[in-house]
PDB file of C-alpha atoms in Angstrom:
ATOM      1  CA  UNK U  29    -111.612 -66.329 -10.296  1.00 74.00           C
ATOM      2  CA  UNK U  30    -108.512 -65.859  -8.118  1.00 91.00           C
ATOM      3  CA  UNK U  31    -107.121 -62.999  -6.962  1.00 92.00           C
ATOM      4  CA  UNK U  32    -104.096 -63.215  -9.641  1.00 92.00           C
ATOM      5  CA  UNK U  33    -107.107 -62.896 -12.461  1.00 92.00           C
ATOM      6  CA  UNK U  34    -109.350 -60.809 -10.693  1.00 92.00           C
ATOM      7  CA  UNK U  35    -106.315 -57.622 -10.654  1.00 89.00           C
ATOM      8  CA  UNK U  36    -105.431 -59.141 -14.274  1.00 87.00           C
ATOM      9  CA  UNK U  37    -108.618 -57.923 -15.720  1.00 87.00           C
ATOM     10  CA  UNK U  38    -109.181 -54.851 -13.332  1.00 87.00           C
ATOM     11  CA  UNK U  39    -106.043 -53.530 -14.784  1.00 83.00           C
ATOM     12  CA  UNK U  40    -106.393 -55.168 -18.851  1.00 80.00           C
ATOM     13  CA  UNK U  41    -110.232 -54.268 -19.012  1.00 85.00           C
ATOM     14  CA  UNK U  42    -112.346 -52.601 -16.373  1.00 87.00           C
ATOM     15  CA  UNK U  43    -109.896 -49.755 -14.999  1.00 83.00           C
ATOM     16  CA  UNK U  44    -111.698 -46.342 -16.146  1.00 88.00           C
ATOM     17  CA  UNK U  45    -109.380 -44.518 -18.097  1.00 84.00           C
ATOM     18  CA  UNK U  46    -107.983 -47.698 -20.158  1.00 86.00           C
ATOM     19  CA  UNK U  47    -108.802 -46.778 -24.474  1.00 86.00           C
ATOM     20  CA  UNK U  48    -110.344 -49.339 -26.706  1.00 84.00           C
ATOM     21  CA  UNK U  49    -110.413 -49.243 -30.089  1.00 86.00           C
ATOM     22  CA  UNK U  50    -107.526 -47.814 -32.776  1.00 92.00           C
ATOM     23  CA  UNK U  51    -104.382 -46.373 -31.442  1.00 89.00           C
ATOM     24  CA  UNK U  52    -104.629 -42.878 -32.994  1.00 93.00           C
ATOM     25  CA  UNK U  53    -101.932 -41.117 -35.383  1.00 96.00           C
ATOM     26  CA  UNK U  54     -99.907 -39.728 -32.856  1.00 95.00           C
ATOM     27  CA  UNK U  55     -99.633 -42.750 -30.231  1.00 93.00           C
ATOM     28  CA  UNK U  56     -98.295 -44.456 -33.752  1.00 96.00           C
ATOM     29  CA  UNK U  57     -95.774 -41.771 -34.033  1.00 97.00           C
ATOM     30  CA  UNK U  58     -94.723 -42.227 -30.561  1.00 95.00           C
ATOM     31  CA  UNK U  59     -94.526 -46.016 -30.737  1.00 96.00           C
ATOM     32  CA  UNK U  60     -92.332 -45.618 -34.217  1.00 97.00           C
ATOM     33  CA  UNK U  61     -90.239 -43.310 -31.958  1.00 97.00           C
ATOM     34  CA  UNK U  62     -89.839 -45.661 -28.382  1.00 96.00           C
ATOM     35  CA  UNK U  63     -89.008 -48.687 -30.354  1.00 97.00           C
ATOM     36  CA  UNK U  64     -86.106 -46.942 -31.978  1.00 98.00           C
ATOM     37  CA  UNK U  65     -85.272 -46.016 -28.648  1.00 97.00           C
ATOM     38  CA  UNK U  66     -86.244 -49.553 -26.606  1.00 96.00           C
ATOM     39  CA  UNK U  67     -86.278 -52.086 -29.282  1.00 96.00           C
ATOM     40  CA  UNK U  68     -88.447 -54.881 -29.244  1.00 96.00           C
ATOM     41  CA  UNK U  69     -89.181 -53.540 -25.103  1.00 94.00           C
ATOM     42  CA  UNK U  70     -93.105 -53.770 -25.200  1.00 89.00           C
ATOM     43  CA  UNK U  71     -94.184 -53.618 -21.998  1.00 89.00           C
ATOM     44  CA  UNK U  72     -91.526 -50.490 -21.185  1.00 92.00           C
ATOM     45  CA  UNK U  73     -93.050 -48.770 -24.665  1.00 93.00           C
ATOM     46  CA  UNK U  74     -96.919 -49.786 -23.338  1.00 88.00           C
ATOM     47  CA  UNK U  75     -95.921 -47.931 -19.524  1.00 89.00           C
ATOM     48  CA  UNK U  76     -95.085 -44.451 -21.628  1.00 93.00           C
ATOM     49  CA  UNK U  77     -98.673 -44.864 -23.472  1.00 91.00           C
ATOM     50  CA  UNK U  78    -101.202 -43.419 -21.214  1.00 89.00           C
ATOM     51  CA  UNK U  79    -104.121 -45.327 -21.190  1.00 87.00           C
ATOM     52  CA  UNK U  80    -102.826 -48.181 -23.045  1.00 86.00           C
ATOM     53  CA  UNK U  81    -102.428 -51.513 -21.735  1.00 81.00           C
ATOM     54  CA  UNK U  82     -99.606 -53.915 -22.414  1.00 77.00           C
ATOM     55  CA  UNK U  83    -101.738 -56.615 -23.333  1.00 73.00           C
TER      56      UNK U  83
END
């Protein structure tokens, strides 16, 4: 791998902290809410998610 990747899936996969699985009731609320604020702004909407990834 090359550096690039290697920080690519430190900070998509391995970084502690990062949730898997279903985004719960209330990060769906607060999606619902930052797209009416950002639009179609994903990777703005993913940084106000904590523990959510943009990817």
């Amino acid at each position: 791998r090359c550096g690039k990747s290697c920080q690519q899936r430190w900070l998509n996969y391995l970084k502690p902290g990062i949730k898997r699985g279903h985004i719960s009731v209330d990060e769906e609320d607060m999606i619902i809410r930052l797209h009416r604020l950002l639009g179609n702004r994903w990777a703005l909407i993913a940084k106000r998610l904590p523990g959510r990834t943009d990817n």
